[in-house]
């Protein structure tokens, strides 16, 4: 099976000409969508709560900022980019009362539609552009002339214009430069949650920490362990990014390659595969979504405890000091609770 990919020539910007796009939220994804679309010539309005700290950031960046309800009324396309757990309340209170026929309601992740938390009226189009990368990269890659690949889906299309508008949105975001891949809300939601839990965030963080701890507990210097298990990972990932496993294995020594084949499958073994399957099952049957919504709605005590437990891990303290001596890395310190839009605005943190 080969997926059909959509590139610049498959997306006509005319579908968004004379349309206004409301970007609701100005965080990691929000600032990147708003600024990329604006620079691509799309009329953008940012919808934020009256007391939002992001208001100043967005207006300083040259964007029009209004209340959420007003942004929905002014727009033809509405992209919801507040955190997944906050979307239902914002939708119920400020978005749904202002929806009308012709509106295209968009998401960057299928969570709330797929798990039935948001069920838009049948008169509106529902679509998705889900970039396969964090917001700050979506922004910086676009600025340097590239794009972050994205998934897209059309969930409902009463107007008959949803597909062309979703594709035009993907083009304005820069994603058709890298490729858009068609999916469904179900496939995007389940694979996205699985990817971030098993490999990208959860799996990688746990692997790096365990490798670091194993070396330090065996008496090796923490600074050396940091270079070995975290710093150098970027160099390996860059090889994967450009040429896959084959290029990585071509570039490393034969000794490293032999160790890869012999020890890799002992570390990530069949027990890990069974656990991955269990994690996927809990995503598919809604267990993960239910637990996360309950945790979020009951004040996030466990989430805060887990976050605090890792914030000052030895690898973070050692890494922070070493990165401070490598200004060419453009090192960044993230304060507890800092918003992503402020962390990626040049000069905001340095
Ligand atoms: P975020 O955590 O960066 O927050 C977004 C913004 O929403 C905040 O900066 C603020 O302006 C606003 N906000 C926060 N809480 C709010 C509330 N209670 N009510 C109203 N507004 C509030 O969010 P994000 O990570 O950009 O995620 C937005 C969407 O994009 C989600 O659906 C997420 O799954 C999806 N997504 C995120 C990424 C990513 O890299 N972060 C990647 C792909 C898709
Ligand atoms: Mg994700």
Short mmCIF file of C-alpha atoms and ligand atoms in Angstrom, two decimals:
data_model
loop_
_atom_site.label_atom_id
_atom_site.label_comp_id
_atom_site.label_asym_id
_atom_site.label_seq_id
_atom_site.Cartn_x
_atom_site.Cartn_y
_atom_site.Cartn_z
CA UNK A 1 0.00 0.00 0.00
CA UNK A 2 1.38 3.40 -0.99
CA UNK A 3 -0.23 6.49 0.47
CA UNK A 4 -1.15 9.28 -1.92
CA UNK A 5 0.89 12.37 -1.08
CA UNK A 6 -0.20 15.95 -1.76
CA UNK A 7 2.34 18.66 -2.63
CA UNK A 8 2.22 22.38 -3.53
CA UNK A 9 0.76 21.72 -6.98
CA UNK A 10 -2.12 19.72 -5.49
CA UNK A 11 -3.28 22.60 -3.28
CA UNK A 12 -4.81 25.75 -4.78
CA UNK A 13 -4.36 28.81 -2.52
CA UNK A 14 -7.46 30.30 -4.19
CA UNK A 15 -9.65 28.17 -1.91
CA UNK A 16 -8.72 30.51 0.97
CA UNK A 17 -8.66 33.77 -1.00
CA UNK A 18 -11.26 36.18 0.41
CA UNK A 19 -11.62 33.91 3.46
CA UNK A 20 -10.62 34.71 7.04
CA UNK A 21 -8.98 32.09 9.22
CA UNK A 22 -9.47 32.29 13.00
CA UNK A 23 -6.65 30.72 14.98
CA UNK A 24 -7.98 29.93 18.47
CA UNK A 25 -5.08 29.79 20.95
CA UNK A 26 -1.53 31.06 20.58
CA UNK A 27 0.68 28.37 22.06
CA UNK A 28 3.05 25.90 20.46
CA UNK A 29 0.94 25.26 17.35
CA UNK A 30 -1.13 28.47 17.46
CA UNK A 31 1.72 30.93 16.99
CA UNK A 32 3.19 28.89 14.14
CA UNK A 33 -0.13 28.49 12.28
CA UNK A 34 -1.04 32.16 12.72
CA UNK A 35 2.33 33.49 11.58
CA UNK A 36 2.89 31.03 8.71
CA UNK A 37 -0.60 31.64 7.30
CA UNK A 38 -0.24 35.40 7.72
CA UNK A 39 3.09 35.39 5.85
CA UNK A 40 1.55 33.18 3.13
CA UNK A 41 -0.97 35.96 2.49
CA UNK A 42 -4.00 34.46 4.28
CA UNK A 43 -6.23 36.81 6.29
CA UNK A 44 -5.75 35.71 9.91
CA UNK A 45 -7.44 36.68 13.16
CA UNK A 46 -6.29 35.27 16.50
CA UNK A 47 -8.98 34.41 19.07
CA UNK A 48 -7.90 34.51 22.73
CA UNK A 49 -9.46 34.86 26.17
CA UNK A 50 -9.65 38.51 27.36
CA UNK A 51 -7.04 37.87 30.07
CA UNK A 52 -4.70 35.69 27.96
CA UNK A 53 -1.01 36.45 28.37
CA UNK A 54 -0.54 35.54 24.69
CA UNK A 55 -2.49 38.62 23.53
CA UNK A 56 0.53 40.88 23.67
CA UNK A 57 2.80 38.35 21.95
CA UNK A 58 0.35 37.91 19.06
CA UNK A 59 -0.32 41.60 18.57
CA UNK A 60 3.40 42.45 18.86
CA UNK A 61 3.91 39.95 16.02
CA UNK A 62 1.55 42.05 13.88
CA UNK A 63 -1.55 39.89 14.18
CA UNK A 64 -5.14 40.97 14.83
CA UNK A 65 -6.30 39.65 18.22
CA UNK A 66 -9.92 39.50 19.40
CA UNK A 67 -12.06 37.44 21.81
CA UNK A 68 -12.74 33.85 20.74
CA UNK A 69 -16.45 34.36 19.98
CA UNK A 70 -15.68 37.42 17.90
CA UNK A 71 -12.96 35.56 15.96
CA UNK A 72 -15.42 32.75 15.15
CA UNK A 73 -18.00 35.25 13.90
CA UNK A 74 -15.42 37.03 11.74
CA UNK A 75 -14.02 33.83 10.21
CA UNK A 76 -14.78 31.32 7.47
CA UNK A 77 -12.30 28.78 8.80
CA UNK A 78 -11.76 28.15 12.52
CA UNK A 79 -8.66 26.26 13.67
CA UNK A 80 -8.84 25.17 17.32
CA UNK A 81 -5.35 25.24 18.86
CA UNK A 82 -5.98 25.35 22.57
CA UNK A 83 -4.80 22.30 24.56
CA UNK A 84 -6.82 19.15 23.84
CA UNK A 85 -8.16 19.02 27.39
CA UNK A 86 -9.38 22.66 27.20
CA UNK A 87 -11.03 22.39 23.77
CA UNK A 88 -14.43 21.13 24.89
CA UNK A 89 -15.06 24.05 27.27
CA UNK A 90 -13.90 26.68 24.76
CA UNK A 91 -15.96 24.99 22.03
CA UNK A 92 -19.13 24.71 24.16
CA UNK A 93 -18.99 28.24 25.50
CA UNK A 94 -17.63 30.35 22.66
CA UNK A 95 -17.45 28.45 19.41
CA UNK A 96 -20.61 26.37 18.89
CA UNK A 97 -23.05 29.27 19.57
CA UNK A 98 -21.41 31.16 16.70
CA UNK A 99 -21.11 28.41 14.10
CA UNK A 100 -22.97 28.80 10.83
CA UNK A 101 -23.31 27.01 7.53
CA UNK A 102 -20.17 27.47 5.40
CA UNK A 103 -17.82 27.36 8.37
CA UNK A 104 -14.92 24.94 8.25
CA UNK A 105 -13.99 23.84 11.77
CA UNK A 106 -10.43 22.53 11.95
CA UNK A 107 -8.27 20.63 14.41
CA UNK A 108 -4.56 19.81 14.56
CA UNK A 109 -5.23 16.53 16.37
CA UNK A 110 -8.32 14.33 16.18
CA UNK A 111 -8.65 13.66 19.93
CA UNK A 112 -11.87 15.55 20.71
CA UNK A 113 -13.77 14.53 17.56
CA UNK A 114 -12.59 10.91 17.66
CA UNK A 115 -13.40 10.38 21.34
CA UNK A 116 -16.76 12.16 20.93
CA UNK A 117 -16.03 15.12 23.21
CA UNK A 118 -16.92 17.58 20.45
CA UNK A 119 -19.74 16.77 18.01
CA UNK A 120 -20.20 19.75 15.65
CA UNK A 121 -23.59 20.48 14.06
CA UNK A 122 -24.08 18.88 10.63
CA UNK A 123 -24.12 22.24 8.85
CA UNK A 124 -20.37 22.86 9.30
CA UNK A 125 -17.41 21.31 7.51
CA UNK A 126 -14.96 19.52 9.81
CA UNK A 127 -11.33 18.98 8.82
CA UNK A 128 -7.84 18.47 10.17
CA UNK A 129 -4.27 19.45 9.47
CA UNK A 130 -2.00 17.68 11.95
CA UNK A 131 1.63 18.71 11.53
CA UNK A 132 4.10 15.95 12.32
CA UNK A 133 6.33 18.19 14.40
CA UNK A 134 6.33 20.59 17.33
CA UNK A 135 5.15 24.15 16.83
CA UNK A 136 8.51 25.89 17.11
CA UNK A 137 9.86 23.73 14.27
CA UNK A 138 6.73 24.30 12.18
CA UNK A 139 7.57 27.97 12.43
CA UNK A 140 11.37 27.86 11.98
CA UNK A 141 11.33 25.34 9.11
CA UNK A 142 8.75 27.47 7.27
CA UNK A 143 10.88 30.59 7.77
CA UNK A 144 13.89 28.86 6.28
CA UNK A 145 11.87 27.92 3.18
CA UNK A 146 10.95 24.34 4.09
CA UNK A 147 7.92 22.72 5.62
CA UNK A 148 6.92 20.19 8.24
CA UNK A 149 4.94 17.25 6.80
CA UNK A 150 1.37 16.94 7.98
CA UNK A 151 -1.60 14.61 7.99
CA UNK A 152 -4.95 15.87 6.77
CA UNK A 153 -8.50 14.59 7.00
CA UNK A 154 -11.98 15.67 6.06
CA UNK A 155 -14.53 14.43 8.59
CA UNK A 156 -17.60 16.23 7.22
CA UNK A 157 -18.13 18.25 4.06
CA UNK A 158 -21.66 19.67 3.74
CA UNK A 159 -20.37 22.68 1.76
CA UNK A 160 -18.44 20.60 -0.76
CA UNK A 161 -15.41 22.90 -0.25
CA UNK A 162 -13.79 21.25 2.78
CA UNK A 163 -11.11 19.31 0.89
CA UNK A 164 -9.92 22.28 -1.19
CA UNK A 165 -9.85 24.54 1.88
CA UNK A 166 -8.00 22.01 4.03
CA UNK A 167 -5.39 21.55 1.28
CA UNK A 168 -5.00 25.33 0.85
CA UNK A 169 -4.54 25.63 4.61
CA UNK A 170 -1.81 22.97 4.48
CA UNK A 171 -0.10 24.87 1.70
CA UNK A 172 -0.21 28.20 3.58
CA UNK A 173 1.27 26.42 6.60
CA UNK A 174 4.20 25.26 4.46
CA UNK A 175 3.34 21.59 4.85
CA UNK A 176 2.72 20.86 1.16
CA UNK A 177 6.43 21.67 0.64
CA UNK A 178 7.16 18.47 2.61
CA UNK A 179 4.03 16.47 1.80
CA UNK A 180 0.49 16.05 3.10
CA UNK A 181 -0.81 12.56 3.72
CA UNK A 182 -4.54 11.81 3.80
CA UNK A 183 -5.90 10.08 6.88
CA UNK A 184 -9.01 9.85 9.07
CA UNK A 185 -9.61 11.34 12.52
CA UNK A 186 -9.47 7.80 13.98
CA UNK A 187 -6.17 6.85 12.34
CA UNK A 188 -4.50 10.17 13.14
CA UNK A 189 -5.59 10.16 16.78
CA UNK A 190 -4.58 6.59 17.53
CA UNK A 191 -1.24 6.67 15.72
CA UNK A 192 -0.33 10.11 17.09
CA UNK A 193 -0.97 9.06 20.69
CA UNK A 194 0.90 5.79 20.14
CA UNK A 195 3.89 7.48 18.47
CA UNK A 196 4.37 10.05 21.19
CA UNK A 197 3.96 7.52 23.99
CA UNK A 198 5.90 4.56 22.63
CA UNK A 199 8.67 6.13 20.58
CA UNK A 200 8.97 9.89 20.25
CA UNK A 201 8.48 11.27 23.75
CA UNK A 202 7.88 8.44 26.20
CA UNK A 203 10.09 5.77 24.68
CA UNK A 204 12.97 8.12 23.90
CA UNK A 205 12.91 9.89 27.27
CA UNK A 206 12.86 6.58 29.15
CA UNK A 207 15.63 5.08 26.98
CA UNK A 208 17.90 8.12 27.39
CA UNK A 209 17.34 8.33 31.15
CA UNK A 210 17.94 4.62 31.66
CA UNK A 211 21.13 4.68 29.59
CA UNK A 212 22.39 7.72 31.52
CA UNK A 213 21.50 6.22 34.92
CA UNK A 214 23.16 2.91 34.05
CA UNK A 215 26.45 4.62 33.28
CA UNK A 216 26.34 6.95 36.31
CA UNK A 217 25.39 4.12 38.69
CA UNK A 218 28.37 2.14 37.34
CA UNK A 219 30.64 5.00 38.44
CA UNK A 220 31.24 6.79 35.15
CA UNK A 221 31.30 10.61 35.03
CA UNK A 222 27.83 12.17 34.61
CA UNK A 223 29.13 14.70 32.07
CA UNK A 224 30.47 11.90 29.90
CA UNK A 225 27.22 9.97 30.32
CA UNK A 226 25.29 13.05 29.20
CA UNK A 227 27.35 13.43 26.01
CA UNK A 228 27.00 9.72 25.30
CA UNK A 229 23.28 9.26 25.85
CA UNK A 230 21.65 12.62 25.14
CA UNK A 231 23.91 14.99 23.23
CA UNK A 232 25.05 12.42 20.67
CA UNK A 233 21.49 11.20 20.09
CA UNK A 234 20.89 14.32 17.98
CA UNK A 235 23.78 13.40 15.69
CA UNK A 236 22.34 9.90 15.23
CA UNK A 237 18.81 11.22 14.66
CA UNK A 238 20.12 13.64 12.01
CA UNK A 239 21.49 10.63 10.10
CA UNK A 240 18.15 8.80 10.40
CA UNK A 241 16.34 11.95 9.24
CA UNK A 242 18.46 12.20 6.09
CA UNK A 243 18.98 8.58 5.13
CA UNK A 244 17.16 6.18 7.39
CA UNK A 245 18.71 3.30 9.34
CA UNK A 246 20.88 2.40 6.34
CA UNK A 247 22.61 5.79 6.28
CA UNK A 248 23.09 5.77 10.06
CA UNK A 249 24.68 2.33 9.86
CA UNK A 250 26.77 3.39 6.88
CA UNK A 251 28.09 6.37 8.84
CA UNK A 252 28.91 4.79 12.20
CA UNK A 253 31.85 2.42 12.68
CA UNK A 254 31.50 -1.30 11.96
CA UNK A 255 31.95 -1.84 15.69
CA UNK A 256 28.97 0.40 16.46
CA UNK A 257 26.95 -1.29 13.72
CA UNK A 258 27.73 -4.81 15.04
CA UNK A 259 26.76 -3.73 18.57
CA UNK A 260 23.55 -2.24 17.18
CA UNK A 261 22.50 -5.62 15.68
CA UNK A 262 23.63 -7.68 18.67
CA UNK A 263 22.46 -5.54 21.61
CA UNK A 264 19.61 -3.37 20.27
CA UNK A 265 17.07 -6.22 20.14
CA UNK A 266 18.15 -7.37 23.64
CA UNK A 267 17.34 -3.89 25.03
CA UNK A 268 14.13 -3.32 23.04
CA UNK A 269 12.99 -6.94 23.23
CA UNK A 270 9.77 -8.92 22.72
CA UNK A 271 8.64 -7.86 26.17
CA UNK A 272 8.74 -4.26 24.93
CA UNK A 273 6.72 -5.27 21.85
CA UNK A 274 4.04 -6.82 24.08
CA UNK A 275 3.92 -3.65 26.19
CA UNK A 276 3.66 -1.51 23.05
CA UNK A 277 0.68 -3.61 21.93
CA UNK A 278 -0.94 -3.12 25.34
CA UNK A 279 -0.37 0.65 25.18
CA UNK A 280 -1.91 0.70 21.68
CA UNK A 281 -4.94 -1.29 22.88
CA UNK A 282 -5.53 1.19 25.71
CA UNK A 283 -5.39 4.05 23.19
CA UNK A 284 -7.80 2.30 20.81
CA UNK A 285 -10.38 1.35 23.44
CA UNK A 286 -10.42 4.86 24.94
CA UNK A 287 -8.82 3.95 28.28
CA UNK A 288 -5.95 6.42 27.85
CA UNK A 289 -8.28 9.25 26.77
CA UNK A 290 -10.65 8.61 29.70
CA UNK A 291 -7.79 8.58 32.21
CA UNK A 292 -6.18 11.71 30.81
CA UNK A 293 -9.45 13.67 30.76
CA UNK A 294 -10.23 12.57 34.34
CA UNK A 295 -6.71 13.50 35.47
CA UNK A 296 -6.97 16.87 33.79
CA UNK A 297 -10.44 17.65 35.14
CA UNK A 298 -9.53 16.66 38.70
CA UNK A 299 -6.67 19.18 38.95
CA UNK A 300 -3.73 17.30 37.38
CA UNK A 301 -2.15 16.26 40.71
CA UNK A 302 -0.48 13.12 39.31
CA UNK A 303 0.62 14.96 36.15
CA UNK A 304 2.23 17.71 38.25
CA UNK A 305 3.92 15.13 40.49
CA UNK A 306 5.40 13.29 37.48
CA UNK A 307 6.51 16.53 35.88
CA UNK A 308 8.21 17.73 39.09
CA UNK A 309 9.92 14.36 39.59
CA UNK A 310 11.79 14.64 36.26
CA UNK A 311 12.43 18.40 36.14
CA UNK A 312 15.57 18.23 38.27
CA UNK A 313 16.84 14.83 37.19
CA UNK A 314 20.65 14.71 37.21
CA UNK A 315 20.71 14.51 33.39
CA UNK A 316 18.85 17.84 33.26
CA UNK A 317 21.19 19.58 35.70
CA UNK A 318 24.34 18.24 34.04
CA UNK A 319 22.98 18.91 30.56
CA UNK A 320 22.01 22.47 31.36
CA UNK A 321 25.55 23.26 32.54
CA UNK A 322 27.22 21.66 29.52
CA UNK A 323 24.88 23.27 26.99
CA UNK A 324 25.62 26.63 28.61
CA UNK A 325 29.20 26.25 27.35
CA UNK A 326 28.01 25.55 23.79
CA UNK A 327 26.30 28.77 22.69
CA UNK A 328 26.36 27.56 19.07
CA UNK A 329 23.64 25.07 20.07
CA UNK A 330 21.34 28.00 20.86
CA UNK A 331 20.67 26.42 24.26
CA UNK A 332 17.39 27.23 25.93
CA UNK A 333 16.17 27.03 29.53
CA UNK A 334 12.47 26.35 29.99
CA UNK A 335 11.03 27.81 33.17
CA UNK A 336 8.25 25.83 34.91
CA UNK A 337 4.94 26.72 33.27
CA UNK A 338 6.50 28.82 30.48
CA UNK A 339 4.40 29.07 27.29
CA UNK A 340 5.87 27.86 24.01
CA UNK A 341 5.00 30.99 22.09
CA UNK A 342 7.19 33.02 24.45
CA UNK A 343 9.97 30.42 24.35
CA UNK A 344 10.22 30.65 20.57
CA UNK A 345 9.84 34.38 20.17
CA UNK A 346 13.34 35.66 19.44
CA UNK A 347 14.77 37.48 22.42
CA UNK A 348 11.97 36.47 24.79
CA UNK A 349 14.14 34.17 26.83
CA UNK A 350 17.63 35.37 26.07
P1 LIG B 1 -0.46 24.67 24.03
O1 LIG B 1 -0.38 23.86 25.28
O2 LIG B 1 0.80 25.25 23.50
O3 LIG B 1 -1.53 25.81 24.35
C1 LIG B 1 -2.22 26.53 23.36
C2 LIG B 1 -2.71 27.88 23.78
O4 LIG B 1 -4.10 27.79 24.11
C3 LIG B 1 -2.11 28.57 24.98
O5 LIG B 1 -0.88 29.18 24.71
C4 LIG B 1 -3.17 29.61 25.24
O6 LIG B 1 -3.09 30.66 24.30
C5 LIG B 1 -4.45 28.86 24.97
N1 LIG B 1 -5.08 28.24 26.16
C6 LIG B 1 -4.48 27.48 27.11
N2 LIG B 1 -5.37 27.05 28.02
C7 LIG B 1 -6.54 27.55 27.63
C8 LIG B 1 -7.85 27.47 28.16
N3 LIG B 1 -8.11 26.77 29.27
N4 LIG B 1 -8.82 28.11 27.51
C9 LIG B 1 -8.57 28.81 26.38
N5 LIG B 1 -7.36 28.93 25.83
C10 LIG B 1 -6.36 28.30 26.44
O7 LIG B 1 -1.19 23.78 22.91
P2 LIG B 1 -0.52 23.05 21.64
O8 LIG B 1 0.52 22.08 22.10
O9 LIG B 1 -0.18 24.05 20.61
O10 LIG B 1 -1.75 22.15 21.14
C11 LIG B 1 -2.80 22.68 20.35
C12 LIG B 1 -3.35 21.58 19.48
O11 LIG B 1 -2.36 21.19 18.53
C13 LIG B 1 -3.73 20.32 20.21
O12 LIG B 1 -4.86 19.77 19.59
C14 LIG B 1 -2.53 19.42 20.02
O13 LIG B 1 -2.83 18.04 20.11
C15 LIG B 1 -2.16 19.80 18.59
N6 LIG B 1 -0.79 19.49 18.21
C16 LIG B 1 0.24 19.95 18.98
C17 LIG B 1 1.54 19.72 18.58
C18 LIG B 1 2.69 20.31 19.37
O14 LIG B 1 3.80 20.22 18.89
N7 LIG B 1 2.52 20.93 20.52
C19 LIG B 1 1.80 18.99 17.41
C20 LIG B 1 0.73 18.55 16.62
C21 LIG B 1 -0.56 18.82 17.04
MG1 LIG B 2 1.64 14.18 18.70
#
